[in-house]
Amino acid sequence: MEDRKTELAANLATVEARIAAACAASGRDRGEVTLIVVTKTYPADDVRLLRELGVRQVAENRDQDAAPKAASCKDLSLIWHFVGQLQTNKVRSVVSYADVVQSVDRLKLVSALSAAAVRAEREPVCLIQVALDAESGARGSRGGVAPDGVEELAAAVAGAPGLRLGGLMTVAPLAGEYAGRPAAAFERLRDISSRLRADHPAATMVSAGMSADLEDAVTAGATHVRVGTAVLGDRPRLG
Ligand SMILES: *Cc1c(COP(=O)(O)O)cnc(C)c1O
């Protein structure tokens, strides 16, 4: 346990140094970027150690794993982000523990989230997940709405009882014109965010960047980076 804590502390320090360096290089204040540690596939004990090391925000991508983990870490006052593809039949469970749902990508999900939030008297922040590799109308394999669908979804979230529109999320595409070009992908997300904020000034969150590309995301104005392996280590393949 102490060994694991030492390992996590060292990894966190490395990630923190990377974020700080990327902020400095792009003239941004370190306080503009929030680190979210993606704890998927790792046990609640690791979440507890991370909390002791100062982590305040964690993310999960599967409700089956996240729900019991969040329940067993209820005393830690963490902010829980849900970042996985979300089936409407999981919405009630996710709304019970998630403070932020980052993977909102279709209208049906907005109405399901709204109904669940009202019923549970919760008010989750919702991010629209943008699929930069999606053709108009189509969704990428990892979820997300095409850029031309953002406006309609954002308006739906903004008008939905129980939901707060926070901003945008993306995962750098593995295919299409942005494959292997995370910096270009995150610049595109920045443009989409500017347009969104013209209509929704409070929707300032830009969640982009993971272990491999967090510097590119910070350079392109990300407010939140989602880092898993660089903090916790390599996941088993199924994660
Ligand atoms: C797993 C995951 C991450 C973290 O990825 P790493 O490469 O482990 O840092 C970030 N965002 C989403 C949506 C994920 O599913």
CSV table of C-alpha atoms and ligand atoms in Angstrom, one decimal:
chain,number,residue,atom,x,y,z
A,1,MET,CA,0.0,0.0,0.0
A,2,GLU,CA,2.8,2.4,0.9
A,3,ASP,CA,4.6,1.3,-2.2
A,4,ARG,CA,1.5,2.0,-4.3
A,5,LYS,CA,1.1,5.4,-2.7
A,6,THR,CA,4.8,6.3,-3.4
A,7,GLU,CA,4.3,5.2,-7.0
A,8,LEU,CA,1.1,7.2,-7.5
A,9,ALA,CA,2.8,10.3,-5.9
A,10,ALA,CA,5.7,10.1,-8.3
A,11,ASN,CA,3.4,9.7,-11.3
A,12,LEU,CA,1.2,12.5,-10.1
A,13,ALA,CA,4.3,14.7,-9.7
A,14,THR,CA,5.4,13.9,-13.3
A,15,VAL,CA,1.9,14.7,-14.7
A,16,GLU,CA,1.7,17.9,-12.6
A,17,ALA,CA,5.1,19.0,-14.0
A,18,ARG,CA,3.9,18.3,-17.6
A,19,ILE,CA,0.7,20.4,-17.1
A,20,ALA,CA,2.7,23.2,-15.5
A,21,ALA,CA,5.3,23.2,-18.3
A,22,ALA,CA,2.5,23.2,-21.0
A,23,CYS,CA,0.8,26.1,-19.2
A,24,ALA,CA,4.0,28.1,-19.0
A,25,ALA,CA,4.9,27.4,-22.6
A,26,SER,CA,1.5,28.7,-23.8
A,27,GLY,CA,1.3,31.7,-21.4
A,28,ARG,CA,-1.5,30.2,-19.4
A,29,ASP,CA,-2.0,30.3,-15.6
A,30,ARG,CA,-1.7,26.8,-14.0
A,31,GLY,CA,-5.0,27.5,-12.3
A,32,GLU,CA,-6.8,27.5,-15.6
A,33,VAL,CA,-6.3,23.7,-16.1
A,34,THR,CA,-7.9,21.1,-13.9
A,35,LEU,CA,-6.5,17.6,-13.7
A,36,ILE,CA,-9.1,14.8,-13.7
A,37,VAL,CA,-7.6,11.3,-12.9
A,38,VAL,CA,-9.3,8.6,-14.9
A,39,THR,CA,-9.5,5.7,-12.4
A,40,LYS,CA,-11.3,3.2,-14.7
A,41,THR,CA,-10.2,-0.5,-14.1
A,42,TYR,CA,-8.4,0.5,-10.9
A,43,PRO,CA,-9.8,-0.2,-7.4
A,44,ALA,CA,-11.4,2.1,-4.9
A,45,ASP,CA,-8.2,1.7,-2.8
A,46,ASP,CA,-6.3,3.6,-5.5
A,47,VAL,CA,-9.0,6.3,-5.5
A,48,ARG,CA,-8.5,6.7,-1.7
A,49,LEU,CA,-4.7,7.0,-2.1
A,50,LEU,CA,-5.2,9.6,-4.8
A,51,ARG,CA,-7.4,11.6,-2.6
A,52,GLU,CA,-4.8,11.5,0.2
A,53,LEU,CA,-2.3,12.8,-2.5
A,54,GLY,CA,-4.6,15.8,-3.2
A,55,VAL,CA,-6.6,14.6,-6.2
A,56,ARG,CA,-10.1,16.1,-6.1
A,57,GLN,CA,-11.6,15.0,-9.4
A,58,VAL,CA,-11.8,11.5,-10.9
A,59,ALA,CA,-13.4,10.0,-14.0
A,60,GLU,CA,-14.9,6.6,-14.9
A,61,ASN,CA,-16.3,5.2,-18.1
A,62,ARG,CA,-18.4,2.2,-17.2
A,63,ASP,CA,-21.4,2.5,-14.8
A,64,GLN,CA,-21.0,-1.2,-13.6
A,65,ASP,CA,-17.6,-0.3,-12.2
A,66,ALA,CA,-18.2,3.3,-11.3
A,67,ALA,CA,-21.3,2.9,-9.2
A,68,PRO,CA,-19.9,0.7,-6.5
A,69,LYS,CA,-16.5,2.6,-6.5
A,70,ALA,CA,-18.3,5.9,-6.1
A,71,ALA,CA,-20.4,4.4,-3.3
A,72,SER,CA,-17.4,3.1,-1.4
A,73,CYS,CA,-15.6,6.4,-1.8
A,74,LYS,CA,-18.6,8.6,-0.8
A,75,ASP,CA,-16.8,9.9,2.3
A,76,LEU,CA,-14.0,11.5,0.1
A,77,SER,CA,-16.0,14.4,-1.3
A,78,LEU,CA,-14.6,13.8,-4.8
A,79,ILE,CA,-16.0,15.3,-7.9
A,80,TRP,CA,-17.0,12.3,-10.2
A,81,HIS,CA,-17.0,12.6,-14.0
A,82,PHE,CA,-18.6,10.1,-16.3
A,83,VAL,CA,-16.7,9.9,-19.5
A,84,GLY,CA,-17.9,6.7,-21.2
A,85,GLN,CA,-20.6,6.0,-23.8
A,86,LEU,CA,-23.9,6.1,-21.9
A,87,GLN,CA,-26.9,3.9,-22.5
A,88,THR,CA,-30.2,5.4,-21.5
A,89,ASN,CA,-30.9,2.5,-19.2
A,90,LYS,CA,-27.8,3.4,-17.1
A,91,VAL,CA,-28.7,7.1,-16.8
A,92,ARG,CA,-30.5,6.8,-13.4
A,93,SER,CA,-27.5,5.1,-11.9
A,94,VAL,CA,-25.0,7.5,-13.4
A,95,VAL,CA,-27.0,10.6,-12.3
A,96,SER,CA,-26.9,9.3,-8.7
A,97,TYR,CA,-23.1,9.8,-8.3
A,98,ALA,CA,-21.8,11.7,-11.3
A,99,ASP,CA,-21.3,15.4,-10.8
A,100,VAL,CA,-20.3,15.9,-14.5
A,101,VAL,CA,-21.5,13.8,-17.4
A,102,GLN,CA,-18.9,14.4,-20.2
A,103,SER,CA,-20.3,12.1,-22.9
A,104,VAL,CA,-23.6,13.7,-23.9
A,105,ASP,CA,-24.0,13.0,-27.6
A,106,ARG,CA,-27.6,12.7,-28.5
A,107,LEU,CA,-31.0,14.2,-27.8
A,108,LYS,CA,-32.5,11.0,-26.4
A,109,LEU,CA,-29.7,11.0,-23.8
A,110,VAL,CA,-30.5,14.6,-22.8
A,111,SER,CA,-34.1,13.9,-22.1
A,112,ALA,CA,-33.2,10.7,-20.1
A,113,LEU,CA,-30.6,12.6,-18.1
A,114,SER,CA,-33.0,15.5,-17.4
A,115,ALA,CA,-35.8,13.2,-16.2
A,116,ALA,CA,-33.4,11.3,-13.9
A,117,ALA,CA,-31.8,14.5,-12.6
A,118,VAL,CA,-35.2,16.0,-11.7
A,119,ARG,CA,-36.3,12.8,-10.1
A,120,ALA,CA,-33.1,12.4,-8.0
A,121,GLU,CA,-33.0,16.1,-7.2
A,122,ARG,CA,-29.5,16.3,-8.7
A,123,GLU,CA,-28.1,18.9,-11.1
A,124,PRO,CA,-25.3,17.3,-13.1
A,125,VAL,CA,-23.1,19.5,-15.3
A,126,CYS,CA,-23.2,18.1,-18.9
A,127,LEU,CA,-20.5,18.4,-21.6
A,128,ILE,CA,-21.3,17.8,-25.2
A,129,GLN,CA,-18.9,15.1,-26.5
A,130,VAL,CA,-17.7,16.2,-30.0
A,131,ALA,CA,-16.7,13.5,-32.5
A,132,LEU,CA,-14.2,15.3,-34.7
A,133,ASP,CA,-14.0,12.2,-37.0
A,134,ALA,CA,-17.7,11.9,-37.5
A,135,GLU,CA,-19.4,12.7,-40.8
A,136,SER,CA,-22.4,14.9,-40.5
A,137,GLY,CA,-25.1,12.9,-38.7
A,138,ALA,CA,-22.9,9.9,-38.0
A,139,ARG,CA,-21.2,9.2,-34.7
A,140,GLY,CA,-17.7,8.0,-34.2
A,141,SER,CA,-17.0,4.6,-32.7
A,142,ARG,CA,-16.1,6.2,-29.3
A,143,GLY,CA,-19.3,8.3,-29.2
A,144,GLY,CA,-19.8,11.9,-29.7
A,145,VAL,CA,-21.8,14.2,-32.0
A,146,ALA,CA,-20.5,15.6,-35.2
A,147,PRO,CA,-19.5,19.3,-34.9
A,148,ASP,CA,-22.6,20.5,-36.8
A,149,GLY,CA,-24.8,18.8,-34.2
A,150,VAL,CA,-23.3,20.6,-31.2
A,151,GLU,CA,-25.6,23.7,-31.4
A,152,GLU,CA,-28.8,21.7,-31.3
A,153,LEU,CA,-27.6,19.5,-28.4
A,154,ALA,CA,-26.3,22.4,-26.4
A,155,ALA,CA,-29.6,24.2,-26.7
A,156,ALA,CA,-31.4,21.0,-25.6
A,157,VAL,CA,-29.2,20.7,-22.5
A,158,ALA,CA,-29.5,24.4,-21.7
A,159,GLY,CA,-33.3,24.1,-21.8
A,160,ALA,CA,-33.6,20.8,-19.9
A,161,PRO,CA,-34.7,20.9,-16.3
A,162,GLY,CA,-32.1,19.6,-13.9
A,163,LEU,CA,-29.1,19.9,-16.3
A,164,ARG,CA,-26.4,22.5,-16.5
A,165,LEU,CA,-24.5,23.0,-19.8
A,166,GLY,CA,-20.8,23.0,-18.9
A,167,GLY,CA,-19.1,23.0,-22.3
A,168,LEU,CA,-17.4,20.5,-24.6
A,169,MET,CA,-15.4,17.2,-24.4
A,170,THR,CA,-13.5,15.4,-27.1
A,171,VAL,CA,-11.1,12.4,-27.5
A,172,ALA,CA,-8.4,12.9,-30.2
A,173,PRO,CA,-9.6,10.9,-33.2
A,174,LEU,CA,-7.7,7.7,-34.2
A,175,ALA,CA,-9.1,7.9,-37.8
A,176,GLY,CA,-10.1,10.5,-40.3
A,177,GLU,CA,-8.4,13.8,-41.0
A,178,TYR,CA,-7.3,14.3,-37.4
A,179,ALA,CA,-5.7,10.9,-37.0
A,180,GLY,CA,-2.3,11.4,-35.4
A,181,ARG,CA,-2.8,15.1,-35.2
A,182,PRO,CA,-4.1,15.8,-31.7
A,183,ALA,CA,-3.0,19.4,-31.8
A,184,ALA,CA,-5.1,20.1,-34.9
A,185,ALA,CA,-8.0,18.3,-33.4
A,186,PHE,CA,-7.9,20.3,-30.2
A,187,GLU,CA,-7.6,23.6,-32.1
A,188,ARG,CA,-10.8,22.6,-33.9
A,189,LEU,CA,-12.5,21.9,-30.6
A,190,ARG,CA,-11.3,25.4,-29.4
A,191,ASP,CA,-13.1,26.9,-32.4
A,192,ILE,CA,-16.3,25.0,-31.7
A,193,SER,CA,-16.1,26.1,-28.1
A,194,SER,CA,-15.8,29.8,-29.1
A,195,ARG,CA,-18.9,29.5,-31.2
A,196,LEU,CA,-20.8,27.7,-28.3
A,197,ARG,CA,-19.8,30.4,-25.8
A,198,ALA,CA,-21.3,33.1,-28.1
A,199,ASP,CA,-24.8,31.5,-27.3
A,200,HIS,CA,-23.9,30.0,-23.9
A,201,PRO,CA,-21.4,32.2,-22.1
A,202,ALA,CA,-21.3,30.0,-19.0
A,203,ALA,CA,-20.3,26.9,-21.0
A,204,THR,CA,-16.6,27.4,-20.6
A,205,MET,CA,-15.4,23.9,-19.9
A,206,VAL,CA,-13.2,22.3,-22.6
A,207,SER,CA,-12.3,18.7,-21.6
A,208,ALA,CA,-9.5,17.5,-23.9
A,209,GLY,CA,-6.2,15.7,-23.6
A,210,MET,CA,-5.2,12.4,-22.1
A,211,SER,CA,-1.9,10.8,-21.0
A,212,ALA,CA,-0.4,10.9,-24.5
A,213,ASP,CA,-1.5,14.4,-25.7
A,214,LEU,CA,-2.3,16.6,-22.6
A,215,GLU,CA,0.3,19.2,-23.7
A,216,ASP,CA,-1.4,19.7,-27.1
A,217,ALA,CA,-4.7,20.1,-25.2
A,218,VAL,CA,-3.4,22.6,-22.8
A,219,THR,CA,-1.8,24.6,-25.7
A,220,ALA,CA,-5.2,24.6,-27.4
A,221,GLY,CA,-7.0,26.0,-24.3
A,222,ALA,CA,-8.3,22.9,-22.5
A,223,THR,CA,-9.7,23.7,-19.1
A,224,HIS,CA,-9.8,20.0,-18.1
A,225,VAL,CA,-7.4,17.1,-18.9
A,226,ARG,CA,-8.3,13.5,-18.3
A,227,VAL,CA,-5.3,11.4,-17.4
A,228,GLY,CA,-5.4,7.7,-16.7
A,229,THR,CA,-2.3,5.6,-17.4
A,230,ALA,CA,0.2,8.3,-16.8
A,231,VAL,CA,-1.0,8.4,-13.1
A,232,LEU,CA,-2.2,4.8,-12.5
A,233,GLY,CA,-0.1,2.7,-14.9
A,234,ASP,CA,-1.0,0.7,-17.9
A,235,ARG,CA,-4.5,-0.8,-17.9
A,236,PRO,CA,-5.4,-4.4,-18.8
A,237,ARG,CA,-6.4,-4.3,-22.5
A,238,LEU,CA,-10.1,-4.6,-21.8
A,239,GLY,CA,-10.2,-1.1,-20.1
B,1,LIG,C1,-9.5,6.2,-20.5
B,1,LIG,C2,-9.9,7.5,-20.9
B,1,LIG,C3,-9.0,8.6,-20.7
B,1,LIG,C4,-7.6,8.5,-20.1
B,1,LIG,O1,-6.8,7.9,-21.0
B,1,LIG,P1,-5.2,7.6,-20.7
B,1,LIG,O2,-4.6,7.4,-22.0
B,1,LIG,O3,-5.2,6.4,-19.8
B,1,LIG,O4,-4.7,8.8,-20.0
B,1,LIG,C5,-9.5,9.9,-21.0
B,1,LIG,N1,-10.7,10.1,-21.5
B,1,LIG,C6,-11.6,9.1,-21.8
B,1,LIG,C7,-12.9,9.4,-22.4
B,1,LIG,C8,-11.2,7.8,-21.5
B,1,LIG,O5,-12.0,6.8,-21.7
